[in-house]
Amino acid sequence: EPEVTQTPSHQVTQMGQEVILRCVPISNHLYFYWYRQILGQKVEFLVSFYNNEISEKSEIFDDQFSVERPDGSNFTLKIRSTKLEDSAMYFCASSLQGTDTQYFGPGTRLTVL
Amino acid sequence: GQSLEQPSEVTAVEGAIVQINCTYQTSGFYGLSWYQQHDGGAPTFLSYNGLDGLEETGRFSSFLSRSDSYGYLLLQELQMKDSASYFCAVNSNYQLIWGAGTKLIIKP
C-alpha cells in the first residue's frame, strides 16, 4: 500500500540554524501539506501546495517558512532561522484532491536547542 | 473563528462500545474526518463523512449531521490496542482543521 514517507525521523538543531524537512508524498497525489504538532497539543495546519504553488497557509507559516517541490517526488519544508518554539512534530500529508482524505507521513521530530 | 469541540478524555471497558462526539464551527466545510493517533505516532485516517448519515468501516462507524454541525465516531468491540487519541477534523479549503483530540482509555 502506498504511503507518505518523511526524513529525517528526528532532527536536532541550534536556535538560529536552518533546517530542511523532507517528504515523499503518495505518487499519484496532487495536493501536499505540512502540519505541526507541539507535544501534547492538537495538530495545526501550516501550508498546502498544489501545482507548484501555495494554495493556503496559516498564520503560523510566516516568512521564516518556505516549501518547495524540487523534483517529481520530494516535497520540502524549510525553516530559515529556527526558534525554540519551533520544536514540534512536523507531519507531511498528501491527497488526491484538495478536499479529499489526507494521508500522513510518520513525522519528523524537530528539537531546537 | 473556527473551532471543533470534542471531549478531552473517555474511559471504557474492553469489549464495550464507545461514542466520541464532535461539534464544529468552521468556514468552508467539505466533510468531517476522523484520525487515530497513538502516543508518538502519526495521525492515521479512520473515516470520512462528506454527506449526512452513517459510514461503517469494520468496528468503526462515523456519523455526520451537517444541519447540526455535529458528528461522532463509534468504536465497537473495544480492544486494548484501541487505546489512543482520536481527532475529528474538518476538511476545509485545502486544509484540515483539527479538534483537540479525545484520549480513549480502555480498561480490561
PDB file of C-alpha atoms in Angstrom:
ATOM      1  CA  GLU A   1       0.000   0.000   0.000  1.00  0.00           C
ATOM      2  CA  PRO A   2       1.456   3.391  -0.955  1.00  0.00           C
ATOM      3  CA  GLU A   3       2.435   5.648   1.924  1.00  0.00           C
ATOM      4  CA  VAL A   4       3.894   9.036   2.674  1.00  0.00           C
ATOM      5  CA  THR A   5       7.494   8.943   3.876  1.00  0.00           C
ATOM      6  CA  GLN A   6       9.470  11.590   5.759  1.00  0.00           C
ATOM      7  CA  THR A   7      13.134  12.146   6.576  1.00  0.00           C
ATOM      8  CA  PRO A   8      14.776  12.543   8.973  1.00  0.00           C
ATOM      9  CA  SER A   9      12.736  10.977  11.758  1.00  0.00           C
ATOM     10  CA  HIS A  10      14.442  13.225  14.300  1.00  0.00           C
ATOM     11  CA  GLN A  11      16.333  16.480  13.757  1.00  0.00           C
ATOM     12  CA  VAL A  12      18.201  18.365  16.456  1.00  0.00           C
ATOM     13  CA  THR A  13      19.393  21.872  15.677  1.00  0.00           C
ATOM     14  CA  GLN A  14      20.665  25.009  17.348  1.00  0.00           C
ATOM     15  CA  MET A  15      18.479  28.089  17.555  1.00  0.00           C
ATOM     16  CA  GLY A  16      19.005  30.320  14.523  1.00  0.00           C
ATOM     17  CA  GLN A  17      20.039  27.471  12.222  1.00  0.00           C
ATOM     18  CA  GLU A  18      18.204  26.489   9.054  1.00  0.00           C
ATOM     19  CA  VAL A  19      16.562  23.092   8.721  1.00  0.00           C
ATOM     20  CA  ILE A  20      15.003  21.299   5.791  1.00  0.00           C
ATOM     21  CA  LEU A  21      12.435  18.598   6.391  1.00  0.00           C
ATOM     22  CA  ARG A  22      11.788  16.192   3.561  1.00  0.00           C
ATOM     23  CA  CYS A  23       8.722  14.304   2.444  1.00  0.00           C
ATOM     24  CA  VAL A  24       7.844  11.955  -0.375  1.00  0.00           C
ATOM     25  CA  PRO A  25       4.060  12.097  -0.923  1.00  0.00           C
ATOM     26  CA  ILE A  26       1.994   9.266  -2.363  1.00  0.00           C
ATOM     27  CA  SER A  27       2.941   9.135  -6.021  1.00  0.00           C
ATOM     28  CA  ASN A  28      -0.394   9.901  -7.699  1.00  0.00           C
ATOM     29  CA  HIS A  29      -1.468  12.549  -5.192  1.00  0.00           C
ATOM     30  CA  LEU A  30      -1.648  16.153  -6.322  1.00  0.00           C
ATOM     31  CA  TYR A  31      -2.005  18.102  -3.070  1.00  0.00           C
ATOM     32  CA  PHE A  32       0.631  18.258  -0.380  1.00  0.00           C
ATOM     33  CA  TYR A  33       0.505  19.612   3.142  1.00  0.00           C
ATOM     34  CA  TRP A  34       2.595  20.360   6.184  1.00  0.00           C
ATOM     35  CA  TYR A  35       1.217  20.257   9.707  1.00  0.00           C
ATOM     36  CA  ARG A  36       2.885  20.528  13.058  1.00  0.00           C
ATOM     37  CA  GLN A  37       2.025  19.223  16.499  1.00  0.00           C
ATOM     38  CA  ILE A  38       3.618  20.600  19.626  1.00  0.00           C
ATOM     39  CA  LEU A  39       3.907  17.896  22.283  1.00  0.00           C
ATOM     40  CA  GLY A  40       0.552  17.215  23.921  1.00  0.00           C
ATOM     41  CA  GLN A  41      -1.331  19.647  21.713  1.00  0.00           C
ATOM     42  CA  LYS A  42      -3.521  19.399  18.659  1.00  0.00           C
ATOM     43  CA  VAL A  43      -2.371  19.209  15.078  1.00  0.00           C
ATOM     44  CA  GLU A  44      -2.004  22.613  13.416  1.00  0.00           C
ATOM     45  CA  PHE A  45      -2.147  23.344   9.698  1.00  0.00           C
ATOM     46  CA  LEU A  46       0.853  25.118   8.205  1.00  0.00           C
ATOM     47  CA  VAL A  47       0.524  25.110   4.432  1.00  0.00           C
ATOM     48  CA  SER A  48      -0.980  23.358   1.411  1.00  0.00           C
ATOM     49  CA  PHE A  49       0.663  23.121  -2.001  1.00  0.00           C
ATOM     50  CA  TYR A  50      -0.671  22.327  -5.451  1.00  0.00           C
ATOM     51  CA  ASN A  51       0.705  22.691  -8.929  1.00  0.00           C
ATOM     52  CA  ASN A  52       3.933  24.237  -7.599  1.00  0.00           C
ATOM     53  CA  GLU A  53       2.098  26.950  -5.716  1.00  0.00           C
ATOM     54  CA  ILE A  54       0.907  27.504  -2.175  1.00  0.00           C
ATOM     55  CA  SER A  55      -2.878  27.017  -2.021  1.00  0.00           C
ATOM     56  CA  GLU A  56      -3.436  28.007   1.597  1.00  0.00           C
ATOM     57  CA  LYS A  57      -1.248  28.916   4.536  1.00  0.00           C
ATOM     58  CA  SER A  58      -1.896  29.592   8.183  1.00  0.00           C
ATOM     59  CA  GLU A  59      -0.776  32.458  10.383  1.00  0.00           C
ATOM     60  CA  ILE A  60       1.982  30.184  11.689  1.00  0.00           C
ATOM     61  CA  PHE A  61       3.513  29.950   8.208  1.00  0.00           C
ATOM     62  CA  ASP A  62       5.371  33.245   8.279  1.00  0.00           C
ATOM     63  CA  ASP A  63       8.424  34.435   6.359  1.00  0.00           C
ATOM     64  CA  GLN A  64      10.762  32.014   8.106  1.00  0.00           C
ATOM     65  CA  PHE A  65       8.981  29.088   6.455  1.00  0.00           C
ATOM     66  CA  SER A  66       9.061  28.043   2.819  1.00  0.00           C
ATOM     67  CA  VAL A  67       8.030  24.982   0.831  1.00  0.00           C
ATOM     68  CA  GLU A  68       9.326  23.545  -2.374  1.00  0.00           C
ATOM     69  CA  ARG A  69       8.848  20.613  -4.701  1.00  0.00           C
ATOM     70  CA  PRO A  70      12.393  20.383  -6.050  1.00  0.00           C
ATOM     71  CA  ASP A  71      11.731  17.352  -8.240  1.00  0.00           C
ATOM     72  CA  GLY A  72       8.940  14.971  -9.174  1.00  0.00           C
ATOM     73  CA  SER A  73       8.860  13.143  -5.877  1.00  0.00           C
ATOM     74  CA  ASN A  74      10.108  15.279  -2.972  1.00  0.00           C
ATOM     75  CA  PHE A  75       8.282  17.986  -1.053  1.00  0.00           C
ATOM     76  CA  THR A  76      10.296  20.018   1.442  1.00  0.00           C
ATOM     77  CA  LEU A  77       9.675  22.402   4.321  1.00  0.00           C
ATOM     78  CA  LYS A  78      12.464  24.853   5.114  1.00  0.00           C
ATOM     79  CA  ILE A  79      12.659  26.778   8.355  1.00  0.00           C
ATOM     80  CA  ARG A  80      15.166  29.553   7.830  1.00  0.00           C
ATOM     81  CA  SER A  81      16.111  30.590  11.345  1.00  0.00           C
ATOM     82  CA  THR A  82      14.773  28.190  13.919  1.00  0.00           C
ATOM     83  CA  LYS A  83      13.397  29.320  17.250  1.00  0.00           C
ATOM     84  CA  LEU A  84      12.915  27.362  20.442  1.00  0.00           C
ATOM     85  CA  GLU A  85       9.151  27.398  19.876  1.00  0.00           C
ATOM     86  CA  ASP A  86       9.576  25.618  16.540  1.00  0.00           C
ATOM     87  CA  SER A  87      10.262  22.417  18.466  1.00  0.00           C
ATOM     88  CA  ALA A  88       7.444  20.063  17.453  1.00  0.00           C
ATOM     89  CA  MET A  89       6.496  17.075  15.336  1.00  0.00           C
ATOM     90  CA  TYR A  90       6.146  18.050  11.708  1.00  0.00           C
ATOM     91  CA  PHE A  91       3.851  15.929   9.598  1.00  0.00           C
ATOM     92  CA  CYS A  92       3.629  15.851   5.835  1.00  0.00           C
ATOM     93  CA  ALA A  93       0.384  14.727   4.216  1.00  0.00           C
ATOM     94  CA  SER A  94      -0.933  14.274   0.708  1.00  0.00           C
ATOM     95  CA  SER A  95      -4.289  13.877  -1.003  1.00  0.00           C
ATOM     96  CA  LEU A  96      -5.626  13.266  -4.460  1.00  0.00           C
ATOM     97  CA  GLN A  97      -7.827  16.364  -4.436  1.00  0.00           C
ATOM     98  CA  GLY A  98      -7.805  19.410  -2.185  1.00  0.00           C
ATOM     99  CA  THR A  99     -10.834  18.345  -0.171  1.00  0.00           C
ATOM    100  CA  ASP A 100     -10.137  14.597  -0.162  1.00  0.00           C
ATOM    101  CA  THR A 101      -8.849  12.372   2.610  1.00  0.00           C
ATOM    102  CA  GLN A 102      -5.313  13.276   3.613  1.00  0.00           C
ATOM    103  CA  TYR A 103      -2.754  10.598   4.405  1.00  0.00           C
ATOM    104  CA  PHE A 104       0.031  11.381   6.814  1.00  0.00           C
ATOM    105  CA  GLY A 105       3.680  10.501   6.975  1.00  0.00           C
ATOM    106  CA  PRO A 106       5.346   9.273  10.183  1.00  0.00           C
ATOM    107  CA  GLY A 107       6.579  12.741  11.075  1.00  0.00           C
ATOM    108  CA  THR A 108       9.874  14.450  11.848  1.00  0.00           C
ATOM    109  CA  ARG A 109      10.547  15.381  15.454  1.00  0.00           C
ATOM    110  CA  LEU A 110      12.342  18.749  15.424  1.00  0.00           C
ATOM    111  CA  THR A 111      14.182  19.751  18.564  1.00  0.00           C
ATOM    112  CA  VAL A 112      15.595  23.276  18.712  1.00  0.00           C
ATOM    113  CA  LEU A 113      18.186  23.862  21.425  1.00  0.00           C
TER     114      LEU A 113
ATOM    115  CA  GLY B   1     -13.483  31.884  14.480  1.00  0.00           C
ATOM    116  CA  GLN B   2     -13.102  28.226  13.622  1.00  0.00           C
ATOM    117  CA  SER B   3     -13.448  25.619  16.321  1.00  0.00           C
ATOM    118  CA  LEU B   4     -14.084  21.940  16.901  1.00  0.00           C
ATOM    119  CA  GLU B   5     -15.167  20.600  20.257  1.00  0.00           C
ATOM    120  CA  GLN B   6     -14.680  17.055  21.437  1.00  0.00           C
ATOM    121  CA  PRO B   7     -14.321  15.530  24.923  1.00  0.00           C
ATOM    122  CA  SER B   8     -10.782  15.529  26.258  1.00  0.00           C
ATOM    123  CA  GLU B   9     -10.964  12.013  27.654  1.00  0.00           C
ATOM    124  CA  VAL B  10     -13.239   8.976  27.515  1.00  0.00           C
ATOM    125  CA  THR B  11     -12.886   5.765  29.513  1.00  0.00           C
ATOM    126  CA  ALA B  12     -14.425   2.440  28.508  1.00  0.00           C
ATOM    127  CA  VAL B  13     -14.088  -1.263  29.185  1.00  0.00           C
ATOM    128  CA  GLU B  14     -12.586  -3.788  26.798  1.00  0.00           C
ATOM    129  CA  GLY B  15     -15.314  -5.283  24.588  1.00  0.00           C
ATOM    130  CA  ALA B  16     -17.660  -2.344  25.087  1.00  0.00           C
ATOM    131  CA  ILE B  17     -18.893   0.352  22.671  1.00  0.00           C
ATOM    132  CA  VAL B  18     -17.843   3.978  22.931  1.00  0.00           C
ATOM    133  CA  GLN B  19     -19.000   7.103  21.105  1.00  0.00           C
ATOM    134  CA  ILE B  20     -16.824  10.196  20.686  1.00  0.00           C
ATOM    135  CA  ASN B  21     -18.752  13.328  19.774  1.00  0.00           C
ATOM    136  CA  CYS B  22     -17.551  16.303  17.788  1.00  0.00           C
ATOM    137  CA  THR B  23     -19.222  19.627  17.138  1.00  0.00           C
ATOM    138  CA  TYR B  24     -17.731  22.134  14.767  1.00  0.00           C
ATOM    139  CA  GLN B  25     -17.944  25.707  13.646  1.00  0.00           C
ATOM    140  CA  THR B  26     -15.872  26.429  10.567  1.00  0.00           C
ATOM    141  CA  SER B  27     -15.952  28.379   7.356  1.00  0.00           C
ATOM    142  CA  GLY B  28     -15.672  26.136   4.337  1.00  0.00           C
ATOM    143  CA  PHE B  29     -16.903  22.619   5.053  1.00  0.00           C
ATOM    144  CA  TYR B  30     -16.465  19.664   2.739  1.00  0.00           C
ATOM    145  CA  GLY B  31     -16.601  16.840   5.236  1.00  0.00           C
ATOM    146  CA  LEU B  32     -15.609  15.509   8.643  1.00  0.00           C
ATOM    147  CA  SER B  33     -12.656  13.176   9.066  1.00  0.00           C
ATOM    148  CA  TRP B  34     -11.568  11.053  11.996  1.00  0.00           C
ATOM    149  CA  TYR B  35      -7.984  10.135  12.786  1.00  0.00           C
ATOM    150  CA  GLN B  36      -6.393   7.876  15.354  1.00  0.00           C
ATOM    151  CA  GLN B  37      -3.070   8.760  16.917  1.00  0.00           C
ATOM    152  CA  HIS B  38      -1.057   6.569  19.252  1.00  0.00           C
ATOM    153  CA  ASP B  39       1.495   8.243  21.531  1.00  0.00           C
ATOM    154  CA  GLY B  40       4.485   9.335  19.468  1.00  0.00           C
ATOM    155  CA  GLY B  41       2.856   8.249  16.232  1.00  0.00           C
ATOM    156  CA  ALA B  42       1.337   9.891  13.195  1.00  0.00           C
ATOM    157  CA  PRO B  43      -2.379  10.515  12.655  1.00  0.00           C
ATOM    158  CA  THR B  44      -3.906   7.508  10.909  1.00  0.00           C
ATOM    159  CA  PHE B  45      -7.048   8.004   8.841  1.00  0.00           C
ATOM    160  CA  LEU B  46     -10.098   6.166  10.147  1.00  0.00           C
ATOM    161  CA  SER B  47     -13.218   7.509   8.497  1.00  0.00           C
ATOM    162  CA  TYR B  48     -14.706  10.340   6.456  1.00  0.00           C
ATOM    163  CA  ASN B  49     -18.233  11.713   6.127  1.00  0.00           C
ATOM    164  CA  GLY B  50     -18.946  14.070   3.244  1.00  0.00           C
ATOM    165  CA  LEU B  51     -22.705  13.613   3.429  1.00  0.00           C
ATOM    166  CA  ASP B  52     -25.161  13.204   6.287  1.00  0.00           C
ATOM    167  CA  GLY B  53     -25.526   9.734   7.672  1.00  0.00           C
ATOM    168  CA  LEU B  54     -23.555   6.787   8.888  1.00  0.00           C
ATOM    169  CA  GLU B  55     -20.363   5.349   7.405  1.00  0.00           C
ATOM    170  CA  GLU B  56     -19.245   1.939   8.595  1.00  0.00           C
ATOM    171  CA  THR B  57     -15.738   0.518   8.357  1.00  0.00           C
ATOM    172  CA  GLY B  58     -15.343  -2.682  10.328  1.00  0.00           C
ATOM    173  CA  ARG B  59     -15.532  -1.979  14.055  1.00  0.00           C
ATOM    174  CA  PHE B  60     -15.551   1.779  13.457  1.00  0.00           C
ATOM    175  CA  SER B  61     -18.504   3.863  12.314  1.00  0.00           C
ATOM    176  CA  SER B  62     -18.823   7.593  11.859  1.00  0.00           C
ATOM    177  CA  PHE B  63     -21.899   9.790  11.643  1.00  0.00           C
ATOM    178  CA  LEU B  64     -22.469  13.306  10.364  1.00  0.00           C
ATOM    179  CA  SER B  65     -25.328  15.767  10.636  1.00  0.00           C
ATOM    180  CA  ARG B  66     -24.419  18.895   8.709  1.00  0.00           C
ATOM    181  CA  SER B  67     -27.540  20.770   9.840  1.00  0.00           C
ATOM    182  CA  ASP B  68     -26.437  20.273  13.470  1.00  0.00           C
ATOM    183  CA  SER B  69     -22.722  20.736  12.757  1.00  0.00           C
ATOM    184  CA  TYR B  70     -22.247  17.510  14.634  1.00  0.00           C
ATOM    185  CA  GLY B  71     -20.620  14.167  14.133  1.00  0.00           C
ATOM    186  CA  TYR B  72     -19.471  11.187  16.112  1.00  0.00           C
ATOM    187  CA  LEU B  73     -17.133   8.243  15.925  1.00  0.00           C
ATOM    188  CA  LEU B  74     -18.425   4.924  17.226  1.00  0.00           C
ATOM    189  CA  LEU B  75     -15.983   2.216  18.227  1.00  0.00           C
ATOM    190  CA  GLN B  76     -17.377  -1.265  18.835  1.00  0.00           C
ATOM    191  CA  GLU B  77     -15.885  -4.351  20.466  1.00  0.00           C
ATOM    192  CA  LEU B  78     -13.151  -2.277  22.020  1.00  0.00           C
ATOM    193  CA  GLN B  79      -9.694  -3.807  22.172  1.00  0.00           C
ATOM    194  CA  MET B  80      -6.733  -2.701  24.266  1.00  0.00           C
ATOM    195  CA  LYS B  81      -4.935  -1.647  21.072  1.00  0.00           C
ATOM    196  CA  ASP B  82      -7.673   0.964  20.529  1.00  0.00           C
ATOM    197  CA  SER B  83      -6.196   2.987  23.401  1.00  0.00           C
ATOM    198  CA  ALA B  84      -5.129   6.163  21.614  1.00  0.00           C
ATOM    199  CA  SER B  85      -6.159   9.722  20.926  1.00  0.00           C
ATOM    200  CA  TYR B  86      -8.929  10.306  18.398  1.00  0.00           C
ATOM    201  CA  PHE B  87      -9.208  13.536  16.470  1.00  0.00           C
ATOM    202  CA  CYS B  88     -12.065  14.918  14.458  1.00  0.00           C
ATOM    203  CA  ALA B  89     -11.012  17.257  11.668  1.00  0.00           C
ATOM    204  CA  VAL B  90     -12.983  19.348   9.208  1.00  0.00           C
ATOM    205  CA  ASN B  91     -11.947  19.095   5.565  1.00  0.00           C
ATOM    206  CA  SER B  92     -11.947  22.773   4.673  1.00  0.00           C
ATOM    207  CA  ASN B  93     -10.332  24.813   1.917  1.00  0.00           C
ATOM    208  CA  TYR B  94      -7.169  22.832   1.125  1.00  0.00           C
ATOM    209  CA  GLN B  95      -6.574  22.068   4.801  1.00  0.00           C
ATOM    210  CA  LEU B  96      -7.759  20.070   7.769  1.00  0.00           C
ATOM    211  CA  ILE B  97      -8.940  21.989  10.813  1.00  0.00           C
ATOM    212  CA  TRP B  98      -8.417  19.857  13.912  1.00  0.00           C
ATOM    213  CA  GLY B  99     -10.115  19.299  17.204  1.00  0.00           C
ATOM    214  CA  ALA B 100      -8.001  18.996  20.342  1.00  0.00           C
ATOM    215  CA  GLY B 101      -8.386  15.220  20.447  1.00  0.00           C
ATOM    216  CA  THR B 102     -10.059  12.707  22.752  1.00  0.00           C
ATOM    217  CA  LYS B 103      -7.870  10.376  24.753  1.00  0.00           C
ATOM    218  CA  LEU B 104      -9.545   6.963  24.896  1.00  0.00           C
ATOM    219  CA  ILE B 105      -8.604   4.917  27.934  1.00  0.00           C
ATOM    220  CA  ILE B 106      -9.592   1.266  27.847  1.00  0.00           C
ATOM    221  CA  LYS B 107      -9.731  -0.816  30.981  1.00  0.00           C
ATOM    222  CA  PRO B 108      -9.600  -4.613  30.963  1.00  0.00           C
TER     223      PRO B 108
END
